[in-house]
Backbone as JSON Lines, residues from 0, in Angstrom:
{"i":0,"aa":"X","n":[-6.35,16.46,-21.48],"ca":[-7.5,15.69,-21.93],"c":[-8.6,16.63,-22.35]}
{"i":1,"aa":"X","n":[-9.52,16.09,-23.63],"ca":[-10.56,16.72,-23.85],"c":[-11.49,15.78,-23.61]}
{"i":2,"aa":"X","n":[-12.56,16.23,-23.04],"ca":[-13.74,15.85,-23.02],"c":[-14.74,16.05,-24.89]}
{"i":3,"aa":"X","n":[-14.82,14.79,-25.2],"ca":[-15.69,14.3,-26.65],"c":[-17.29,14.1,-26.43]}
{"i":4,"aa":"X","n":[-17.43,15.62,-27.62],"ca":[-19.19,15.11,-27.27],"c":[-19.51,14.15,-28.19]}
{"i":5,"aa":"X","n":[-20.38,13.65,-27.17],"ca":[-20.85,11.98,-28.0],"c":[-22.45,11.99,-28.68]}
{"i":6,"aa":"X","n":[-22.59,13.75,-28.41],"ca":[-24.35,13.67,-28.83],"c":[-23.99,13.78,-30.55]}
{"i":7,"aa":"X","n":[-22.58,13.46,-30.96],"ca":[-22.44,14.24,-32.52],"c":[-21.6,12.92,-33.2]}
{"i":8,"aa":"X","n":[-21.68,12.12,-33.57],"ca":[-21.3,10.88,-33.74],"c":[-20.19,10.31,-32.74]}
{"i":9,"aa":"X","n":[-20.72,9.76,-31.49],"ca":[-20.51,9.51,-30.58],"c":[-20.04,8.44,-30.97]}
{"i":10,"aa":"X","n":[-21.14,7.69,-31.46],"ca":[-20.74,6.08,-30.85],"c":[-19.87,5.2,-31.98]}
{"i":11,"aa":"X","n":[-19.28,4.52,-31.54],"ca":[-18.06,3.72,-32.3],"c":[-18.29,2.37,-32.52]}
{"i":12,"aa":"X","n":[-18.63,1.35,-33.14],"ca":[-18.97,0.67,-33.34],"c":[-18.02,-0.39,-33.62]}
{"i":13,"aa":"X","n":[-17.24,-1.28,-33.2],"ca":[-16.43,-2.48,-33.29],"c":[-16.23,-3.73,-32.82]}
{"i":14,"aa":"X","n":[-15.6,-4.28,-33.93],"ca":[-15.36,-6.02,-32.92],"c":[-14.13,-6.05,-32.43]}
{"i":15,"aa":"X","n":[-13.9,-6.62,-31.62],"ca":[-12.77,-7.15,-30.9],"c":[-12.42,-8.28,-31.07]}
{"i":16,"aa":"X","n":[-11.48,-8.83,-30.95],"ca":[-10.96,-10.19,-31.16],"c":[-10.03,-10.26,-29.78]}
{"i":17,"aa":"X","n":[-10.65,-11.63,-28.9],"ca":[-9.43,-11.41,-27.58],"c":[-8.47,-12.94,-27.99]}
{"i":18,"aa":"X","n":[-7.94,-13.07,-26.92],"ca":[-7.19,-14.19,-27.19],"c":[-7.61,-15.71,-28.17]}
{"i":19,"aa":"X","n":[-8.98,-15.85,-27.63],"ca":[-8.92,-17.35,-28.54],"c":[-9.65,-17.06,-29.68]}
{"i":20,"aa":"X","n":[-9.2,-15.8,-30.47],"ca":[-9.73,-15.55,-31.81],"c":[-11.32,-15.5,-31.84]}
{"i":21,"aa":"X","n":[-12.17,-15.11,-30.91],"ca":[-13.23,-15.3,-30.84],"c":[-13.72,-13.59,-31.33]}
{"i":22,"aa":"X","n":[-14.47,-13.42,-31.83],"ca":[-15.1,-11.89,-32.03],"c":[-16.25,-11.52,-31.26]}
{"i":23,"aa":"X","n":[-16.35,-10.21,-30.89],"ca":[-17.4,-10.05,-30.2],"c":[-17.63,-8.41,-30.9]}
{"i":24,"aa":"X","n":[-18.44,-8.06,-30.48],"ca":[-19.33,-6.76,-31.25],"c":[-19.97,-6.22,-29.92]}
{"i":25,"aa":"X","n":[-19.3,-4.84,-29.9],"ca":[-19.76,-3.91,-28.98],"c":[-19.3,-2.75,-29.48]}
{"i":26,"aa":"X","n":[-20.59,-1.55,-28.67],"ca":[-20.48,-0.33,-29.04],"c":[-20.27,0.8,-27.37]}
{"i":27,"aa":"X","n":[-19.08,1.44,-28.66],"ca":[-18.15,2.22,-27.36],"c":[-18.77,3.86,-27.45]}
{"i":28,"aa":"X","n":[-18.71,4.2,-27.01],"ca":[-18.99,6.21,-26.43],"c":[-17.34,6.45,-26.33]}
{"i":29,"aa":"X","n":[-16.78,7.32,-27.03],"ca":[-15.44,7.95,-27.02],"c":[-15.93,9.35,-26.01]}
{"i":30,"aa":"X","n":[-15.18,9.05,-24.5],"ca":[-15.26,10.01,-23.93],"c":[-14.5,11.35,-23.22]}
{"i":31,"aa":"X","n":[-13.24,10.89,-23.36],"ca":[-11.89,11.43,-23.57],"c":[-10.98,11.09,-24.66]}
{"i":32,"aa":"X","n":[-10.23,12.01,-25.16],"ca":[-9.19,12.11,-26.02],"c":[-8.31,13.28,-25.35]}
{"i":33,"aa":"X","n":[-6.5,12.52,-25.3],"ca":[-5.52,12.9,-24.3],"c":[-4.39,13.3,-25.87]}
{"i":34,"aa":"X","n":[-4.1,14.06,-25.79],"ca":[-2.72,14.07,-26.59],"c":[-1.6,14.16,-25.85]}
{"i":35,"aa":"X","n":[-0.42,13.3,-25.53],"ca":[0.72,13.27,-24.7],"c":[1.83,13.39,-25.84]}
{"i":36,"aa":"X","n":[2.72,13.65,-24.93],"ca":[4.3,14.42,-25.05],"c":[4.79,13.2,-24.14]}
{"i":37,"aa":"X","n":[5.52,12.76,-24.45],"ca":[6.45,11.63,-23.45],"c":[8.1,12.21,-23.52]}
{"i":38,"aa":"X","n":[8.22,12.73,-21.94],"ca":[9.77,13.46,-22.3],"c":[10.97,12.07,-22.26]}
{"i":39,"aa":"X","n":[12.45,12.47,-22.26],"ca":[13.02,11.53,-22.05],"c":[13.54,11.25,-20.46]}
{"i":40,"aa":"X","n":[13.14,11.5,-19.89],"ca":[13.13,10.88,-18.38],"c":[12.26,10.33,-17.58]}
{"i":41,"aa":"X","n":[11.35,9.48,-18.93],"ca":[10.26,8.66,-17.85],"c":[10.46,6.91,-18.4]}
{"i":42,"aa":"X","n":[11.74,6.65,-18.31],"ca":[12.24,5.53,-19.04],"c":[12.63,4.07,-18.28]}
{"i":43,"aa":"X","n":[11.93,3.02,-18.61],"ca":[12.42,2.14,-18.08],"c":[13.46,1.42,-18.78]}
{"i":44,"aa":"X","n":[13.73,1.16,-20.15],"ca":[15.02,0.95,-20.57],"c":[15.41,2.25,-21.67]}
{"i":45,"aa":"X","n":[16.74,2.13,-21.53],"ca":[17.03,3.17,-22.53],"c":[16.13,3.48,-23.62]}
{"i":46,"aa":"X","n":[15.13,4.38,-23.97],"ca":[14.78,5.07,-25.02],"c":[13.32,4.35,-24.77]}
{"i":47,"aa":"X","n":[12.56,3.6,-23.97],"ca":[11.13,3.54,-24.42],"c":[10.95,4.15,-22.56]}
{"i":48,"aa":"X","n":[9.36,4.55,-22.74],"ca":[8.93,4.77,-21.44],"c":[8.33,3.44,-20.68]}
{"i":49,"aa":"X","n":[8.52,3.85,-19.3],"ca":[8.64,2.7,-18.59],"c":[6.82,2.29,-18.49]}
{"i":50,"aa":"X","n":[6.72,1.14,-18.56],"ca":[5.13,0.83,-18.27],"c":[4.42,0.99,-16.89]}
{"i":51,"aa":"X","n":[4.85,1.55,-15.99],"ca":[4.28,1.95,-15.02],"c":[3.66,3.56,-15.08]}
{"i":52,"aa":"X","n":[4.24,4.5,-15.78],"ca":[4.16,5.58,-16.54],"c":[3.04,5.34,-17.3]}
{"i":53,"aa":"X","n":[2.98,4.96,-18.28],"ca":[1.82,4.24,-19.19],"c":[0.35,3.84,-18.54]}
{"i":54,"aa":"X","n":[0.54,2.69,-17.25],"ca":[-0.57,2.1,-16.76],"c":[-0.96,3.28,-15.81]}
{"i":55,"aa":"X","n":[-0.05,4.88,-15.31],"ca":[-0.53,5.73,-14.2],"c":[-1.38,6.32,-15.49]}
{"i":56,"aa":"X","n":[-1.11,6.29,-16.67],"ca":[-1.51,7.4,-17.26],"c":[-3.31,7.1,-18.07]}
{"i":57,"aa":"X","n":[-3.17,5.69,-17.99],"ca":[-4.23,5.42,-18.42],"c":[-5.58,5.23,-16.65]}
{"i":58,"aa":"X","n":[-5.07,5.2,-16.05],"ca":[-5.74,5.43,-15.15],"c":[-6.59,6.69,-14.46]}
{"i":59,"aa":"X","n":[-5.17,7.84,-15.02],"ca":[-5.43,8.91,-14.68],"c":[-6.89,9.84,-15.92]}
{"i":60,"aa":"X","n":[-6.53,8.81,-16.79],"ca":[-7.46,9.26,-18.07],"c":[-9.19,8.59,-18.16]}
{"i":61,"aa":"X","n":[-8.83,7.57,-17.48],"ca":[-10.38,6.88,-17.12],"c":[-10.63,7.59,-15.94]}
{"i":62,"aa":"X","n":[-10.32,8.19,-15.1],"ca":[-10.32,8.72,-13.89],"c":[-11.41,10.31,-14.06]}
{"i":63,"aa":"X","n":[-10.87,11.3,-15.61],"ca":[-11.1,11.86,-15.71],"c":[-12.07,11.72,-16.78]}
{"i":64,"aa":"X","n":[-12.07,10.31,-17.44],"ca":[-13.49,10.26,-17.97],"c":[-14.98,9.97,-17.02]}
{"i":65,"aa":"X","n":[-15.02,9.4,-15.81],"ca":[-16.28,9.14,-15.09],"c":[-16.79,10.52,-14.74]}
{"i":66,"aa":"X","n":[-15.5,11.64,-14.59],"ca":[-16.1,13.33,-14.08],"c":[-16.75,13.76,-15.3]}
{"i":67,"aa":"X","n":[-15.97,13.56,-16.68],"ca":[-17.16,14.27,-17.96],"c":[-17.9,13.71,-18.15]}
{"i":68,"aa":"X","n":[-18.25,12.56,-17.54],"ca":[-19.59,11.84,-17.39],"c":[-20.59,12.54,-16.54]}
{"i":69,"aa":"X","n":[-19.97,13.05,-15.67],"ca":[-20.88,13.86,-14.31],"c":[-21.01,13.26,-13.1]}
{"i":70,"aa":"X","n":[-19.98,11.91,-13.18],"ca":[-20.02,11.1,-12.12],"c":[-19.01,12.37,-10.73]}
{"i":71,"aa":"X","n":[-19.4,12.16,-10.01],"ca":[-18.32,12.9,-8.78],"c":[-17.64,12.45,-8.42]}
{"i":72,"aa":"X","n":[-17.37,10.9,-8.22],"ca":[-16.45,10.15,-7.2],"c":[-16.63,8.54,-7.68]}
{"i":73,"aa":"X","n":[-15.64,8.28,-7.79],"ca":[-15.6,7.04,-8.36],"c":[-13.73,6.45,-8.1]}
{"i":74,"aa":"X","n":[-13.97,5.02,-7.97],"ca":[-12.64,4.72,-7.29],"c":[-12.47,3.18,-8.32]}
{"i":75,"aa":"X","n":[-10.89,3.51,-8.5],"ca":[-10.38,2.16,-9.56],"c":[-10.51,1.01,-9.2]}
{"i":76,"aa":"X","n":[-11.23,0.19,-8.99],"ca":[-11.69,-1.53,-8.93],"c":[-10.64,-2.44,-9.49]}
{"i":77,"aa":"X","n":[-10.49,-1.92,-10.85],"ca":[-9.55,-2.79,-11.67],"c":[-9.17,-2.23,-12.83]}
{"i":78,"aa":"X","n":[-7.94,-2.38,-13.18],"ca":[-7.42,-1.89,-14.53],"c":[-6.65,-2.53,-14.4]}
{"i":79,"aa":"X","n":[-6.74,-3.46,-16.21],"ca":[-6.04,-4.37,-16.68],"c":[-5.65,-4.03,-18.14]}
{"i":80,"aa":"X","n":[-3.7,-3.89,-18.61],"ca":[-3.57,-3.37,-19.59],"c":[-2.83,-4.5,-20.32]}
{"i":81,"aa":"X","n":[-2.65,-4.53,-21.45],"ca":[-1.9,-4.99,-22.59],"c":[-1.33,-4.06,-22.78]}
{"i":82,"aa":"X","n":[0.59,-4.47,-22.98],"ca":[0.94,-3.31,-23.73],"c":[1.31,-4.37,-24.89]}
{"i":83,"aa":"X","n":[1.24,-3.25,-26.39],"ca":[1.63,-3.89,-27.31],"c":[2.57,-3.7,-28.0]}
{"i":84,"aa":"X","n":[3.3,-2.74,-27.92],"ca":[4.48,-1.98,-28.46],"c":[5.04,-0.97,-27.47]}
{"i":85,"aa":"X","n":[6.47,-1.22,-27.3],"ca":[7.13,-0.26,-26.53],"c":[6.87,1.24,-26.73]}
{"i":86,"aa":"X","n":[6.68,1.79,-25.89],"ca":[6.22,3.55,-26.6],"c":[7.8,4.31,-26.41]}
{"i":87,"aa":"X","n":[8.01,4.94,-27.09],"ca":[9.35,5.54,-27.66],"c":[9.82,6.67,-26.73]}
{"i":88,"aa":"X","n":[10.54,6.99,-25.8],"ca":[10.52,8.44,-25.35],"c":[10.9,9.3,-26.24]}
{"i":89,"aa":"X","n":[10.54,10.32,-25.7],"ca":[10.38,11.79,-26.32],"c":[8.93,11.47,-27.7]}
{"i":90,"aa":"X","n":[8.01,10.52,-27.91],"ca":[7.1,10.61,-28.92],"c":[5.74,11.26,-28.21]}
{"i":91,"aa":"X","n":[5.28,11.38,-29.13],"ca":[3.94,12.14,-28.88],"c":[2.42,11.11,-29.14]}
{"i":92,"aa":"X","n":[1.41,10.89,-28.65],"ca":[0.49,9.95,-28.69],"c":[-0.35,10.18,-28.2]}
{"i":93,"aa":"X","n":[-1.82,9.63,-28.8],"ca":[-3.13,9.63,-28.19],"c":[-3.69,8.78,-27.49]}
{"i":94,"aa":"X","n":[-4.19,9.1,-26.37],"ca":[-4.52,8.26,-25.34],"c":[-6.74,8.38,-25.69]}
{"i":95,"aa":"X","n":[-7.34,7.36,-26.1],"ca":[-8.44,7.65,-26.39],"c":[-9.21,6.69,-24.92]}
{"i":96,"aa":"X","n":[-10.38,7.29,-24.38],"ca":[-11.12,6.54,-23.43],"c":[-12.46,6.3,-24.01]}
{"i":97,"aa":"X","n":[-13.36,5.08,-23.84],"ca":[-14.29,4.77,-24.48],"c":[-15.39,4.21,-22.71]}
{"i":98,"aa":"X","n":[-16.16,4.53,-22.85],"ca":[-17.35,4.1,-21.97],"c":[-17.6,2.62,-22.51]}
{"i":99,"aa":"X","n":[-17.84,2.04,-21.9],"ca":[-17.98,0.39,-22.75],"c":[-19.58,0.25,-23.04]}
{"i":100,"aa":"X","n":[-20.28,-0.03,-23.53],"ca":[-21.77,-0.51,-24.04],"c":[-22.08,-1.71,-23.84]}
{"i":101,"aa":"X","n":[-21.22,-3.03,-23.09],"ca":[-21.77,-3.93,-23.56],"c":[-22.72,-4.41,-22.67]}
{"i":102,"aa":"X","n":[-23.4,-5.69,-23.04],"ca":[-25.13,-5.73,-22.23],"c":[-24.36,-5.84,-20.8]}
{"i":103,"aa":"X","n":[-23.74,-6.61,-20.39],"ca":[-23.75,-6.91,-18.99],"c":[-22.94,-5.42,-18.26]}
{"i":104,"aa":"X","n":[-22.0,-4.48,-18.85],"ca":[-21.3,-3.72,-18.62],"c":[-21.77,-1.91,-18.64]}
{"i":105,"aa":"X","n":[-21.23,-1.14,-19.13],"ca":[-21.76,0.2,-19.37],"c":[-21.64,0.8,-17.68]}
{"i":106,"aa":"X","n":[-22.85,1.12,-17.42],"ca":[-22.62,1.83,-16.17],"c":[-23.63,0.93,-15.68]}
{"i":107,"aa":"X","n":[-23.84,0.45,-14.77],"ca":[-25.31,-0.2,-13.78],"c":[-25.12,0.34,-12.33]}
{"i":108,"aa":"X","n":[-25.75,0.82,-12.06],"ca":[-25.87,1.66,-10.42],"c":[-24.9,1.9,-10.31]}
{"i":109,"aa":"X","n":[-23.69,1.35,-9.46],"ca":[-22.05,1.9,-8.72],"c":[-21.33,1.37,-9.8]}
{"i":110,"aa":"X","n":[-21.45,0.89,-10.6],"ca":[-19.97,0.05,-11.4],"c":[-20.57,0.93,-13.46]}
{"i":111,"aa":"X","n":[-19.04,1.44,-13.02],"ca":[-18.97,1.95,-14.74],"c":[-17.31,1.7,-15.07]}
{"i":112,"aa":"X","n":[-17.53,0.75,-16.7],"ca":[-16.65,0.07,-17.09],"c":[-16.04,1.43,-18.49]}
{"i":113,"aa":"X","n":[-14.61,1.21,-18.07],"ca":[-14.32,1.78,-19.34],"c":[-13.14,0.98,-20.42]}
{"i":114,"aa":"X","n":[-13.0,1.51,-21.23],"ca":[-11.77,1.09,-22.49],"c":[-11.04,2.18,-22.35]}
{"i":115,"aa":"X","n":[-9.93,1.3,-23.18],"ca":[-9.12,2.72,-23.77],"c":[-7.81,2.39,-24.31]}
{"i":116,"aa":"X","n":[-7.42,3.06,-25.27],"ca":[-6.07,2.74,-26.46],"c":[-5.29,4.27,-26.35]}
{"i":117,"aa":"X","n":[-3.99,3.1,-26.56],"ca":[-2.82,4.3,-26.42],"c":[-2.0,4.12,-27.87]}
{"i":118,"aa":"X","n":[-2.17,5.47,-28.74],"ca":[-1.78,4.92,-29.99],"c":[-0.82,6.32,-30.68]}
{"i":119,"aa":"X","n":[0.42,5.75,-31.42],"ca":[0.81,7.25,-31.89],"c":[-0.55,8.03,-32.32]}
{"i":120,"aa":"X","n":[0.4,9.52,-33.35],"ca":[-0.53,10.2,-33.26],"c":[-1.08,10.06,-34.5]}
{"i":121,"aa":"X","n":[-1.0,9.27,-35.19],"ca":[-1.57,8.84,-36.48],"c":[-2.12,8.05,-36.81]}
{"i":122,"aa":"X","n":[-2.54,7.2,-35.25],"ca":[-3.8,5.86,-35.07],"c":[-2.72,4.59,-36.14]}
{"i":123,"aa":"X","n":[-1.8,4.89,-36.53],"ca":[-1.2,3.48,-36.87],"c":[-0.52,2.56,-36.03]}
{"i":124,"aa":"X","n":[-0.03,2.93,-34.9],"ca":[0.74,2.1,-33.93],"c":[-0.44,1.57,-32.85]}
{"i":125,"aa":"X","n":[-0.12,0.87,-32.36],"ca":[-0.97,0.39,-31.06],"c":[-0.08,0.53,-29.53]}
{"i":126,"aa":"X","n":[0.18,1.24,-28.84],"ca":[1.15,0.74,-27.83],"c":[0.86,-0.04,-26.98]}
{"i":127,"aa":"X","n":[-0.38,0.85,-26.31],"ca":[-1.32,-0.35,-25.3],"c":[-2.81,0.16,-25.18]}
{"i":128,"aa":"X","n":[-3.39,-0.96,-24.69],"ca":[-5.06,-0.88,-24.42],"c":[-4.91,-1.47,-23.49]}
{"i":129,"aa":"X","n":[-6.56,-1.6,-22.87],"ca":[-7.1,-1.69,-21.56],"c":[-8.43,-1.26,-21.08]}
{"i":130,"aa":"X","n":[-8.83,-2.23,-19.76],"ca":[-10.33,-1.66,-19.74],"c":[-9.96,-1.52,-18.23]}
{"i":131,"aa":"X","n":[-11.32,-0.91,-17.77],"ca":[-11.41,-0.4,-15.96],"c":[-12.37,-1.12,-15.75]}
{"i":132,"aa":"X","n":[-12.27,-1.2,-14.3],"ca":[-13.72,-1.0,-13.42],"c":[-13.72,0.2,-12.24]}
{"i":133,"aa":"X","n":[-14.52,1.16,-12.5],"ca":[-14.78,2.01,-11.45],"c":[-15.81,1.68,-10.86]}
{"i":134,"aa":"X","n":[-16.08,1.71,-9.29],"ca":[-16.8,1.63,-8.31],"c":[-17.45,2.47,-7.9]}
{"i":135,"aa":"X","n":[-18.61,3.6,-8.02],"ca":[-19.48,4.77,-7.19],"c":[-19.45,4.2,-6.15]}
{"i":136,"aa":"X","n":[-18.69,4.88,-4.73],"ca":[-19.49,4.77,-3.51],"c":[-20.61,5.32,-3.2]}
{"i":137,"aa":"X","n":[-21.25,4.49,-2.53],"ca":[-22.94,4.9,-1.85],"c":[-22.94,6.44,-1.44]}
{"i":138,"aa":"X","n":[-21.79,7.14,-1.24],"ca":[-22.08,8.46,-0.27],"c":[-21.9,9.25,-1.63]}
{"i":139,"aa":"X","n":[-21.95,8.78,-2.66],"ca":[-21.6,9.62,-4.06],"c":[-22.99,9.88,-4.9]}
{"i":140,"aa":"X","n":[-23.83,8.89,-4.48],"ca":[-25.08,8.39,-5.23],"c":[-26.13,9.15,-5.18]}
């Protein structure tokens, strides 16, 4: 993972569309970018990687976005993923993490929300997305 400075066109600007076709408009901070190697022995059926692999990995990547934040300690609340396409073993892919912006969300005292897309390496595939909730404990603060 690299840590993305966001003081240099940071912020990302998009709508989303969730299930009942509704749009919404929020602006993301790209705060990690992961480039992965997926070998062929992390497989749940022959030839794609298994989604438990996938959901450790996006965890492990929001995990390491709250530290290039400068946060110290922070613990997974919730992570909820969509996958959208089987990811291929042996392919290679970017795992991007986004800080979320939106009014009720972002960071507020202990709770910082993140995004994040898992996409080949040419931003044309989608495999999976997902957002967090991390928790600051009080002894972190």
């Amino acid at each position: 993972y690299r840590r993305v400075n966001t003081t240099t066109n940071g912020d990302t600007n998009t709508t989303l569309t969730n299930t009942n076709n509704e749009q919404q408009h929020i602006t993301l901070d790209e705060i990690v970018v992961g480039v992965l190697h997926f070998g062929q022995n992390l497989n749940g059926h022959d030839g794609i990687v298994h989604g438990g692999v996938v959901s450790l990995l996006f965890d492990d990547a929001m995990g390491f976005a709250y530290e290039a934040m400068g946060i110290k300690m922070a613990f997974t609340a919730n992570l909820v993923l969509n996958f959208r396409k089987p990811v291929p073993a042996g392919c290679k892919a970017l795992l991007r993490v986004y800080h979320s912006k939106q009014p009720h969300e972002g960071t507020s005292s202990r709770k910082v929300y993140f995004e994040a897309q898992l996409t080949s390496l040419d931003g044309e595939t989608l495999y999976a997305e997902g957002t967090s909730l991390y928790i600051i404990p009080r002894s972190a603060l």
